[in-house]
Coordinates of C-alpha atoms (C1' of nucleotides) in Angstrom, one line a residue:
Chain A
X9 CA 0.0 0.0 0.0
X10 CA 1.9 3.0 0.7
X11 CA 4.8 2.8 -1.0
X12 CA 7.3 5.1 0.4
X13 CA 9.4 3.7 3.6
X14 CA 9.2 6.6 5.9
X15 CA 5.8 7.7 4.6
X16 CA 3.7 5.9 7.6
X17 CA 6.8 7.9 9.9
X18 CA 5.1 11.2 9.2
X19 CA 1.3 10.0 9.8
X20 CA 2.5 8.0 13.3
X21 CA 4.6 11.0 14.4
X22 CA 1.5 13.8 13.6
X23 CA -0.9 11.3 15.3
X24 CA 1.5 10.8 18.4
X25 CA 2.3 14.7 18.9
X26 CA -1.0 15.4 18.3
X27 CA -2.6 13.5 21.0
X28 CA 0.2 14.8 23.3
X29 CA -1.4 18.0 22.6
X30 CA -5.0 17.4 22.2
X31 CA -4.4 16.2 25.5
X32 CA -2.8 19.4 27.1
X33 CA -4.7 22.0 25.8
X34 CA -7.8 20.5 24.5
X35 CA -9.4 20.1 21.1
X36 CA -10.0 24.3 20.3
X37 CA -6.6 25.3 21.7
X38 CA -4.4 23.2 20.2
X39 CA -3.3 24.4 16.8
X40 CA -2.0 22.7 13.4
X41 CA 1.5 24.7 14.0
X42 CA 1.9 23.6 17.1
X43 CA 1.4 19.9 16.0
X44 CA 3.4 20.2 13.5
X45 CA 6.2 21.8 15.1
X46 CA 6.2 19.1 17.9
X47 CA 6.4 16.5 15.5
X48 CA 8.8 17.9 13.7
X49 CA 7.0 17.7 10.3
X50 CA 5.8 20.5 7.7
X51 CA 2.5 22.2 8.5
X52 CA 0.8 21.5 5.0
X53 CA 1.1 17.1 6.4
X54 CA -1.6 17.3 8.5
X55 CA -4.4 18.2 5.8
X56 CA -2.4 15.9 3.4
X57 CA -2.6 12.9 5.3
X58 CA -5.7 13.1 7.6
X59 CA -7.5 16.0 5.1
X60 CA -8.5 18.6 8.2
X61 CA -8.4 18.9 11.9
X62 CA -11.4 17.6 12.7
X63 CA -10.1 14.0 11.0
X64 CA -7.1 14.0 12.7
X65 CA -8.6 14.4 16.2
X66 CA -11.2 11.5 15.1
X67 CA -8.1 9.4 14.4
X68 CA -6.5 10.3 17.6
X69 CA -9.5 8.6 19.6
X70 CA -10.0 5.8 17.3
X71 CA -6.6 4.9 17.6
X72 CA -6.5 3.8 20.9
X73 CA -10.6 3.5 21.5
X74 CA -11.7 1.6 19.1
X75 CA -9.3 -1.6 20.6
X76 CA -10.5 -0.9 23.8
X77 CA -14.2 -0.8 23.4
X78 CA -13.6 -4.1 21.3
X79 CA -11.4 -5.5 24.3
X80 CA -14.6 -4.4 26.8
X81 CA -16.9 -6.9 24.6
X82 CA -14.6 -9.7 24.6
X83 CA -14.8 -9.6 28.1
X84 CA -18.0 -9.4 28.4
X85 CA -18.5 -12.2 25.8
X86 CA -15.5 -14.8 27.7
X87 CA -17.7 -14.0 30.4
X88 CA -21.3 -15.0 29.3
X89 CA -19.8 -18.4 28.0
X90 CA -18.1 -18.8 31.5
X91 CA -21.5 -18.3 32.9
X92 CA -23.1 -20.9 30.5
X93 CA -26.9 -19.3 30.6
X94 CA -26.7 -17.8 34.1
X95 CA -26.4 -14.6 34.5
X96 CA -22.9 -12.7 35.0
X97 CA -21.9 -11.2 38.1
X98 CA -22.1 -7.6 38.4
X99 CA -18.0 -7.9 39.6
X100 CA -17.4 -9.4 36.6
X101 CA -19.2 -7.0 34.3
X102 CA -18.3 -4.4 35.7
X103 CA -14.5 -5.3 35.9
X104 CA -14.4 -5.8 31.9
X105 CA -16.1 -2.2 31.5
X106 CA -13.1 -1.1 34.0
X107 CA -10.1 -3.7 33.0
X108 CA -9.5 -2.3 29.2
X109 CA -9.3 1.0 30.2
X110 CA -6.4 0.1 33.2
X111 CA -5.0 -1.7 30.6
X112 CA -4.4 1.3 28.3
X113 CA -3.2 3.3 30.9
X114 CA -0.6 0.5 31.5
X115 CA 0.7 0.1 28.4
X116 CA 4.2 1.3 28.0
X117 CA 4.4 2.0 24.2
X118 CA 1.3 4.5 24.4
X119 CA 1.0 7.3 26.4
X120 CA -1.9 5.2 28.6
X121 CA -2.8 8.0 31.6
X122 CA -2.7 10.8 28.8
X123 CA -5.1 9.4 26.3
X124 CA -7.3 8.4 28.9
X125 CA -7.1 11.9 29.9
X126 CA -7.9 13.2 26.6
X127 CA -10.8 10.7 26.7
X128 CA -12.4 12.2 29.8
X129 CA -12.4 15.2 28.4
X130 CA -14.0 14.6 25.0
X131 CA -16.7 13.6 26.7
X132 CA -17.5 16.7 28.1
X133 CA -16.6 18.6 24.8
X134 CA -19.9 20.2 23.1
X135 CA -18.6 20.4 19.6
X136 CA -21.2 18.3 17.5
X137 CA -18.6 16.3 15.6
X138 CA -16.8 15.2 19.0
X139 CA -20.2 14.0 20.5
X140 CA -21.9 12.0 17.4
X141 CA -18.2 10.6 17.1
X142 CA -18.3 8.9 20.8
X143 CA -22.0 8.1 20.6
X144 CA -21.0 6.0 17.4
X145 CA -18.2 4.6 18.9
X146 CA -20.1 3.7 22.3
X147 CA -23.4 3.1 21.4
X148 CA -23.0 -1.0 20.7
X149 CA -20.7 -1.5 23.8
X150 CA -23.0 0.7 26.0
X151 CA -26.2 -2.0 24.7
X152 CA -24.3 -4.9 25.6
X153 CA -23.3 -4.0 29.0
X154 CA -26.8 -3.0 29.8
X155 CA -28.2 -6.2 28.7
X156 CA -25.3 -7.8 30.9
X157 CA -26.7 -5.6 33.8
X158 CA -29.8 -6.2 33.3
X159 CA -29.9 -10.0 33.7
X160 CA -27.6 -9.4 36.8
X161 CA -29.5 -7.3 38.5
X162 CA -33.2 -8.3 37.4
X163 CA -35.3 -6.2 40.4
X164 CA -33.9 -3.2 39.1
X165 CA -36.4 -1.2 36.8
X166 CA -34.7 -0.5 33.0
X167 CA -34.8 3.1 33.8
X168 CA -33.1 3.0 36.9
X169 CA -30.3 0.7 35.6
X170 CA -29.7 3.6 32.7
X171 CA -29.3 5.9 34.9
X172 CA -26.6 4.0 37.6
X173 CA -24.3 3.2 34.5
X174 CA -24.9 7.0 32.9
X175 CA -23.5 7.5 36.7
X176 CA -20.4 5.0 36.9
X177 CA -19.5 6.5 33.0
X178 CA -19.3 9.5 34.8
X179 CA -17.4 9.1 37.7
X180 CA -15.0 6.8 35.1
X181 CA -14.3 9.2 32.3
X182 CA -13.8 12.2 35.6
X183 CA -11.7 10.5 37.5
X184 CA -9.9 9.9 34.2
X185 CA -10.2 13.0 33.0
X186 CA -8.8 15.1 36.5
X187 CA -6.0 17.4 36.6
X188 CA -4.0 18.2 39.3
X189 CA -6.2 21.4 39.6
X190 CA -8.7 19.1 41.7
X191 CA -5.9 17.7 43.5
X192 CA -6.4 19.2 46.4
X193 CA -9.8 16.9 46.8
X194 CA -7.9 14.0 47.2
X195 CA -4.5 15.4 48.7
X196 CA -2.4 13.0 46.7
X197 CA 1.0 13.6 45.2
X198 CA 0.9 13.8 41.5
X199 CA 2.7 10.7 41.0
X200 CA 0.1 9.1 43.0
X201 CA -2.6 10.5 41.3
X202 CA -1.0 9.2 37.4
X203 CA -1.5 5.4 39.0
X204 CA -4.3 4.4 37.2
X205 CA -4.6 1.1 38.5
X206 CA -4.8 1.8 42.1
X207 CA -7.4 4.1 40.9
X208 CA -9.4 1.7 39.4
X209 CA -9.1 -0.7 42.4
X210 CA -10.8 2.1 44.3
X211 CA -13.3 3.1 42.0
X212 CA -14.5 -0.6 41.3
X213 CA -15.9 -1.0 44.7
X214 CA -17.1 2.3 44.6
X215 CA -19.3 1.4 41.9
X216 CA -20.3 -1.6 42.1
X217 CA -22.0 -0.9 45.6
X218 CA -24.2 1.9 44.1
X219 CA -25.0 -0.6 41.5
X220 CA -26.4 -2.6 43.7
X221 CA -27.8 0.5 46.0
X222 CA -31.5 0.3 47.2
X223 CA -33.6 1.7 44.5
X224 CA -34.7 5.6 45.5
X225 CA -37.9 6.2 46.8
X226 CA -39.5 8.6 44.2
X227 CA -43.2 8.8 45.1
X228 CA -42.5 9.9 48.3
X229 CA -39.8 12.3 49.2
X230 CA -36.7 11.9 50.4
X231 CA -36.7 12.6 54.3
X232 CA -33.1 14.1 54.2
X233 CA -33.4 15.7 50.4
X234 CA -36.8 17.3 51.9
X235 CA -35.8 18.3 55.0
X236 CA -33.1 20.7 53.2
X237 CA -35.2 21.9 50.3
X238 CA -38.3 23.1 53.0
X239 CA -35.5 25.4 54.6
X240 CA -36.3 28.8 54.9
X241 CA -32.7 29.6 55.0
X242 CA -31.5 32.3 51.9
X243 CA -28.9 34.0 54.0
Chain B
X1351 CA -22.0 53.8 42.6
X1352 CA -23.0 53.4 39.0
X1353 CA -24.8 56.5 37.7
X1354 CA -26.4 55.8 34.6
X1355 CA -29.4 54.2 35.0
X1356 CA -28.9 51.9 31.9
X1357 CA -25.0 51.3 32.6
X1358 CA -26.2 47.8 34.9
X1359 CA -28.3 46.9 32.2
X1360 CA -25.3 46.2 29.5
X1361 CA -23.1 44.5 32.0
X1362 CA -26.3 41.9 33.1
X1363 CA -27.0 41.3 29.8
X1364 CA -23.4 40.5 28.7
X1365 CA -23.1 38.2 31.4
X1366 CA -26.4 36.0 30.5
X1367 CA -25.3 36.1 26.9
X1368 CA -22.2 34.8 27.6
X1369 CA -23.6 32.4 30.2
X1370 CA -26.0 30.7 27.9
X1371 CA -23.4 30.7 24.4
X1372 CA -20.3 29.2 26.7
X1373 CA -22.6 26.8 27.8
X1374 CA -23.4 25.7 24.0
X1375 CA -20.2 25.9 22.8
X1376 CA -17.2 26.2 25.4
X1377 CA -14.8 28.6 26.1
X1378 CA -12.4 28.5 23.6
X1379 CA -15.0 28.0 20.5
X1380 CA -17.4 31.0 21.8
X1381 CA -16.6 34.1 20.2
X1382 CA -16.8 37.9 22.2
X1383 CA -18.7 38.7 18.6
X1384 CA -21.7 36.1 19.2
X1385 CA -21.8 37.6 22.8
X1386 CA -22.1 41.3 22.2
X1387 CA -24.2 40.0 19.3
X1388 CA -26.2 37.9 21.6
X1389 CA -27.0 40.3 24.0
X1390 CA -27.2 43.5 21.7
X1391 CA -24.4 45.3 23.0
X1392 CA -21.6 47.0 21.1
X1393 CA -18.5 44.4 20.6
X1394 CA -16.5 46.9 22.7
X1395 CA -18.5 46.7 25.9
X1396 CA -17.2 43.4 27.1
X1397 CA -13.8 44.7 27.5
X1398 CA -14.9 47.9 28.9
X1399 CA -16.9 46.2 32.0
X1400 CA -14.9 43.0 32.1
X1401 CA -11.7 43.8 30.7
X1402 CA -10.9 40.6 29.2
X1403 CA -12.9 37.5 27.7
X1404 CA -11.2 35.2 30.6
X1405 CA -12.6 37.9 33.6
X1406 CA -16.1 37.8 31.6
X1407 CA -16.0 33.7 32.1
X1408 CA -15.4 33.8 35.5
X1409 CA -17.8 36.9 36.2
X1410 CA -20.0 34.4 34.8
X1411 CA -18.7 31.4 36.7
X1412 CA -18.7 33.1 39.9
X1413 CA -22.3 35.1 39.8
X1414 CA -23.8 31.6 40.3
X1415 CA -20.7 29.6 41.8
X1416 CA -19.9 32.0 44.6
X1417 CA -24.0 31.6 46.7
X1418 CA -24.3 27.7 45.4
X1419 CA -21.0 27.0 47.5
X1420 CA -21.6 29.3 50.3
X1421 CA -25.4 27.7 50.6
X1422 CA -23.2 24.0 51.1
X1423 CA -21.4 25.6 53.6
X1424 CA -24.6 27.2 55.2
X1425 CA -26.2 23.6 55.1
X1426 CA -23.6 21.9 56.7
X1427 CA -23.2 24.4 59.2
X1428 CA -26.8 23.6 60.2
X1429 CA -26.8 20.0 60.0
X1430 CA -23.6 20.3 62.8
X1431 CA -25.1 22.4 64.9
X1432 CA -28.8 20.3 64.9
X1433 CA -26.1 16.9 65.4
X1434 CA -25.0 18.8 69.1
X1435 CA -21.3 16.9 69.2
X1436 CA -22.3 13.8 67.8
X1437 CA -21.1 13.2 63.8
X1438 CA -23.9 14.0 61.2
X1439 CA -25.2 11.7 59.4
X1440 CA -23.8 10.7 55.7
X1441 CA -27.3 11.5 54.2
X1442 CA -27.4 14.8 55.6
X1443 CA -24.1 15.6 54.5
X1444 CA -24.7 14.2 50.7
X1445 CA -27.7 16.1 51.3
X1446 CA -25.8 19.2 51.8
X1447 CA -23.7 18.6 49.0
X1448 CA -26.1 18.2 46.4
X1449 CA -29.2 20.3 47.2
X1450 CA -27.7 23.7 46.5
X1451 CA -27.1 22.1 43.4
X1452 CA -30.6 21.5 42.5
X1453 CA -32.3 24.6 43.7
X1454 CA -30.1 26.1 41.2
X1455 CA -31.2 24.0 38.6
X1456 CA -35.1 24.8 39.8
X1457 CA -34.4 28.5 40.1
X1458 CA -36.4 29.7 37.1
X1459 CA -34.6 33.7 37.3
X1460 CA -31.3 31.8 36.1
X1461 CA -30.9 29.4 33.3
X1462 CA -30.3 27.0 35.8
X1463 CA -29.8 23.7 34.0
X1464 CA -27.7 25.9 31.8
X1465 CA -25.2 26.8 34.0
X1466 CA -24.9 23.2 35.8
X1467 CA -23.7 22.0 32.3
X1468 CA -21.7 25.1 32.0
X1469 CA -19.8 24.1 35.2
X1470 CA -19.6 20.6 34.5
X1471 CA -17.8 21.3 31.4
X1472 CA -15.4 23.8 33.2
X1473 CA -14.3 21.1 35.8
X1474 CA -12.9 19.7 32.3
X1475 CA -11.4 22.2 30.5
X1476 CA -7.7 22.2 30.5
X1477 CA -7.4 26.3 30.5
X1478 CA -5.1 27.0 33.1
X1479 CA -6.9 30.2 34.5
X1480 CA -10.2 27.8 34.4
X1481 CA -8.3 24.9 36.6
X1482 CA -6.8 27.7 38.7
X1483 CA -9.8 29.3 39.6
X1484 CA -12.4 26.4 40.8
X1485 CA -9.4 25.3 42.8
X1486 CA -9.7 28.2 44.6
X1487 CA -13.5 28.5 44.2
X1488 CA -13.6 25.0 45.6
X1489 CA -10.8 24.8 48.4
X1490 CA -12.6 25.5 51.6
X1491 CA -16.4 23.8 50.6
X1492 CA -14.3 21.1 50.1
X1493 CA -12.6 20.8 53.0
X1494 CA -15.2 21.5 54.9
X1495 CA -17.0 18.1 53.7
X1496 CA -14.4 16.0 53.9
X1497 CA -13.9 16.7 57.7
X1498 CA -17.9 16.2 58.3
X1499 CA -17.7 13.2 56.4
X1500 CA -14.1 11.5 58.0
X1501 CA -16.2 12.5 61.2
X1502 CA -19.3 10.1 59.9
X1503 CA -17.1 7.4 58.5
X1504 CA -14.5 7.2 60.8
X1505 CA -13.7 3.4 60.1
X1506 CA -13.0 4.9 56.2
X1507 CA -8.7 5.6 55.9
X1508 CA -8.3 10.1 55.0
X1509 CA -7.4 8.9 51.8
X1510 CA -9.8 5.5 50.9
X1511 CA -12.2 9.0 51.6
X1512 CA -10.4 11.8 49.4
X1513 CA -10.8 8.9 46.8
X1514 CA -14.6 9.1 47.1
X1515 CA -15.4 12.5 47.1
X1516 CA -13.5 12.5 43.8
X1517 CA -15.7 9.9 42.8
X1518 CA -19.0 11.7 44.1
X1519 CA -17.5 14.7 42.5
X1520 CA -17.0 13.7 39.2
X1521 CA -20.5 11.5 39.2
X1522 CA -22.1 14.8 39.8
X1523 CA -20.5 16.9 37.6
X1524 CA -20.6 14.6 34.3
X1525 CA -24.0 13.9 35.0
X1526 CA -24.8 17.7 35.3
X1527 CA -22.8 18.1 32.2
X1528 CA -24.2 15.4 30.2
X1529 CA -25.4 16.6 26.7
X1530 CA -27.6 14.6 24.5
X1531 CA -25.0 12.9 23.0
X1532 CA -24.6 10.2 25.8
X1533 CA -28.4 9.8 25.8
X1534 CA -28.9 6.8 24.3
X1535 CA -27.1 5.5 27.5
X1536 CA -30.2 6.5 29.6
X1537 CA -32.5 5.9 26.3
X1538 CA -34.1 9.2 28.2
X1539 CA -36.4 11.6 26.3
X1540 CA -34.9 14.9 26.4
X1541 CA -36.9 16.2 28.6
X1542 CA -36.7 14.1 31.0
X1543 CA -32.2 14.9 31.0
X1544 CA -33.1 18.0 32.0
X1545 CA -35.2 17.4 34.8
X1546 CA -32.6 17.4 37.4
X1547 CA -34.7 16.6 40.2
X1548 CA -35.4 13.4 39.5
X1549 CA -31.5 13.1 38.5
X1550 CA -30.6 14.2 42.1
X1551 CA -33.2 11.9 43.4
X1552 CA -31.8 9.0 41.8
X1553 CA -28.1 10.3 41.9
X1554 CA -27.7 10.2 45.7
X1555 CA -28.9 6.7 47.2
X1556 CA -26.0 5.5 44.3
X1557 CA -23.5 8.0 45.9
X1558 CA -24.4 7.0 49.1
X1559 CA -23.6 3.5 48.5
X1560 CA -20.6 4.0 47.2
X1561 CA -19.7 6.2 49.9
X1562 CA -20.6 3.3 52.6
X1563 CA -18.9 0.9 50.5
X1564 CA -16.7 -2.0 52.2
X1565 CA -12.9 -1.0 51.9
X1566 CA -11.3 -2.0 48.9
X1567 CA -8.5 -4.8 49.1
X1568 CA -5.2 -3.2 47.9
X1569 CA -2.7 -5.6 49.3
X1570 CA -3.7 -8.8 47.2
X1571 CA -5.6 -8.5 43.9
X1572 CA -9.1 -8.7 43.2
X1573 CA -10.2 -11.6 41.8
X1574 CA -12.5 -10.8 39.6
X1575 CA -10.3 -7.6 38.2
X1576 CA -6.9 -9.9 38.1
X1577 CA -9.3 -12.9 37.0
X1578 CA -9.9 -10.6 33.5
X1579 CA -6.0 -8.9 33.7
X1580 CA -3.9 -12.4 33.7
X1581 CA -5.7 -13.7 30.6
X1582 CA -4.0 -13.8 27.6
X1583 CA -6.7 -12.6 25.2
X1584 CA -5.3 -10.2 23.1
X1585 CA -7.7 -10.9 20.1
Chain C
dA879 C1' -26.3 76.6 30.2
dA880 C1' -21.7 75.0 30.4
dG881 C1' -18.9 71.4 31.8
dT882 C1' -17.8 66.6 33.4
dC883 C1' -17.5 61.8 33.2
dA884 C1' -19.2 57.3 32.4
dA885 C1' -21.0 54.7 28.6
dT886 C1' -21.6 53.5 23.7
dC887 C1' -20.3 53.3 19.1
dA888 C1' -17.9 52.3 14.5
dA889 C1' -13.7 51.1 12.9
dA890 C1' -9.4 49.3 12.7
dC891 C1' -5.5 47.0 15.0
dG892 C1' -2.0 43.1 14.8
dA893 C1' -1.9 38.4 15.4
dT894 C1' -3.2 33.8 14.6
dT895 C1' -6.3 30.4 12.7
dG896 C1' -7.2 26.1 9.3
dT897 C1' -6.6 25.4 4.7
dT898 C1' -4.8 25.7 -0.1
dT899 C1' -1.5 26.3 -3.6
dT900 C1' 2.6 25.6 -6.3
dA901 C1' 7.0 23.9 -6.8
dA902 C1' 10.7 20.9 -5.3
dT903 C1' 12.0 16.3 -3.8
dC904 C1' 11.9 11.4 -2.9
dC905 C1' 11.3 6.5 -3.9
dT906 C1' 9.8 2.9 -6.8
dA907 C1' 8.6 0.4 -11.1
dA908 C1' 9.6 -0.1 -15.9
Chain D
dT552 C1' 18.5 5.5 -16.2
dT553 C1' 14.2 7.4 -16.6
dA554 C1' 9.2 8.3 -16.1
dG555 C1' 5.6 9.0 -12.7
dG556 C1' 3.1 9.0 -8.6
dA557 C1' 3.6 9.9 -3.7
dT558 C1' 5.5 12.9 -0.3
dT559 C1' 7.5 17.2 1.5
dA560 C1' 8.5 22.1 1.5
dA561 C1' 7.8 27.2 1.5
dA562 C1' 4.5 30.6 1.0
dA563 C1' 0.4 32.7 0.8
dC564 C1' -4.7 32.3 1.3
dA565 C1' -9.1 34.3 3.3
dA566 C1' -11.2 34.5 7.6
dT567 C1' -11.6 35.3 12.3
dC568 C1' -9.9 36.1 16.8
dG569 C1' -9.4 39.4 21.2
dT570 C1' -8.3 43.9 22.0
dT571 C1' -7.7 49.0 21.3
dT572 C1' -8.6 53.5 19.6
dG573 C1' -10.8 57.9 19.2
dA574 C1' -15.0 60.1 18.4
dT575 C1' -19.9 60.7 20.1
dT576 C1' -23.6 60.4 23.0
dG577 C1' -26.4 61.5 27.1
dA578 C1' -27.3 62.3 31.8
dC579 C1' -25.9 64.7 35.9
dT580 C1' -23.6 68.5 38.7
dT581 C1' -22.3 73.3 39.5

DNA sequence: AAGTCAATCAAACGATTGTTTTAATCCTAA
DNA sequence: TTAGGATTAAAACAATCGTTTGATTGACTT
């Protein structure tokens, strides 16, 4: 296919420098020239090879997302055979939504901790191209893991189940996503804070027992919700 | 102070422009020209009140930031002094934590919802004079709820705890955040995303869980986490 | 009624953005 | 070696950014 030797070079080395970037300044702030210049490549290779900005950000994510959101249903699907037709435990479910990800962070040859970083952030990004991008790329893995759920936690209504993994994808992709500015939350040194494994192996238990919290009581109010919201109290 | 009667009028209406258009499209990708435009103002009257686009974001931050935090504080205070010596319950504390939350979201004078997403997004953003600035906005309130809830949970290690208030943090804030592109995860109607009462409702038995979880083991592995990390599936 | 000062306005500032163009260069296949 | 497509290079493109300038307005004081 591509013929040259060192043409793939260029590509790897915008791709890398670029999610270096992406990751440090975010998607608006980061521009071509400074891509470039880190990667040591002319500015004009960027809309060569990947056509615009927006196509080289998409390939940034794939790049690494697209393995691991595969990696998350082979889990899940070693799993389910393991289980023959029972249903999975929510430890184990949960712990192939949360073992790719460590994974990535772990490995050596990419920069793990940063693209997970950059991940987190995406999330929260309101361009349109960034979210129908992720939704893509998430929709089929977010159905399976649901199902999963489901048949692992059968007294808990559809609707509530949505919400308690909208919740643990949220406390994921912010714990992945924190800086040191909210450092100070957690007191931790920043080499601490870059583990991403001990991190995980906090935030699994964390999860898993609001998974299996008691549902809410939404007829009725919450004594403790109410009590608060009644007060008079403006200041 | 200010003499003209009209002069507050620019400055207010700056503000909510820029409130509702950061909101939509972030900091960086939000133009001062679709501000003034916005709010029918001259393009020169953001610099002359604010002085600069950053002291306009977190004029706008703060106008909404600066009572929800203090009301926390004002919540806590109360549920301490109700407790007499004795350690306040978790609930109350959540409670404390997340109400001032939603009566901003109710309050129907402010684009409530609006600004909760607004927020969310900015505990993302990678701007240094963003990070900089919740830090400080957040320091105290912080503080202030970790010792209430180290008093509640005393069995819970400083820093098993610092761990979950990130978590309960970043549950809260992603979830505030979340943008229709993540609904198909809660298969939600729209309408029913932005109805954060019923979010809060469910949002805080699942934090409350977590936050009474059983400790984590960190000495040997978890089962089922090393169970999925030793296999050699690579695919 | 003259003067003062904050507020608004149109216009332009210099810098930087993503993208395109055109020519030079490289490597491979004939 | 030579033709030819793929890659790189330097330069300029049009557009847009945040900010500043200098003139003009209008309400209030003396």
């Amino acid at each position: 296919m591509t013929t040259a030797r060192s043409a793939p070079a260029t590509r790897e080395r915008i791709c890398g420098a670029a999610e270096a970037l992406f990751m440090a300044h975010g998607y608006e702030a980061t521009t071509l020239r400074s891509i470039t210049a880190a990667a040591g490549v002319n500015l004009a290779a960027v809309n060569y090879h990947y056509g615009s900005k927006e196509e080289l950000f998409r390939a940034v994510l794939t790049r690494r997302l697209d393995p691991m959101n595969q990696r998350r249903v082979d889990l899940l699907d070693r799993a389910e055979r393991e289980a023959g037709g029972r249903a999975v435990a929510c430890e184990r479910i949960l712990a192939a939504l949360l073992v790719p990800a460590l994974e990535l962070a772990r490995d050596p040859r990419t920069g793990g901790n940063d693209f997970l970083r950059l991940l987190g952030r995406a999330y929260a990004d309101p361009a349109p191209f960034i979210r129908r991008f992720l939704s893509e790329q998430y929709a089929t893995m977010i159905a399976r893991f649901k199902s999963a759920f489901a048949l692992a936690l059968p007294h808990l209504p559809r609707k509530e189940l949505s919400w308690r993994l909208h919740f643990i994808m949220g406390a994921l992709s912010y714990t992945l996503a924190g800086t040191d500015a909210l450092k100070l939350i957690a007191e931790l040194k920043p080499r601490e804070t870059a583990n991403d494994e001990v991190l995980l192996r906090r935030l699994a238990p964390f999860l898993l027992a609001g998974l299996k919290a008691p549902l809410p009581d939404l007829s009725e109010v919450t004594a403790e919700l109410d009590g608060a919201l009644v007060a008079p109290a403006r200041r």
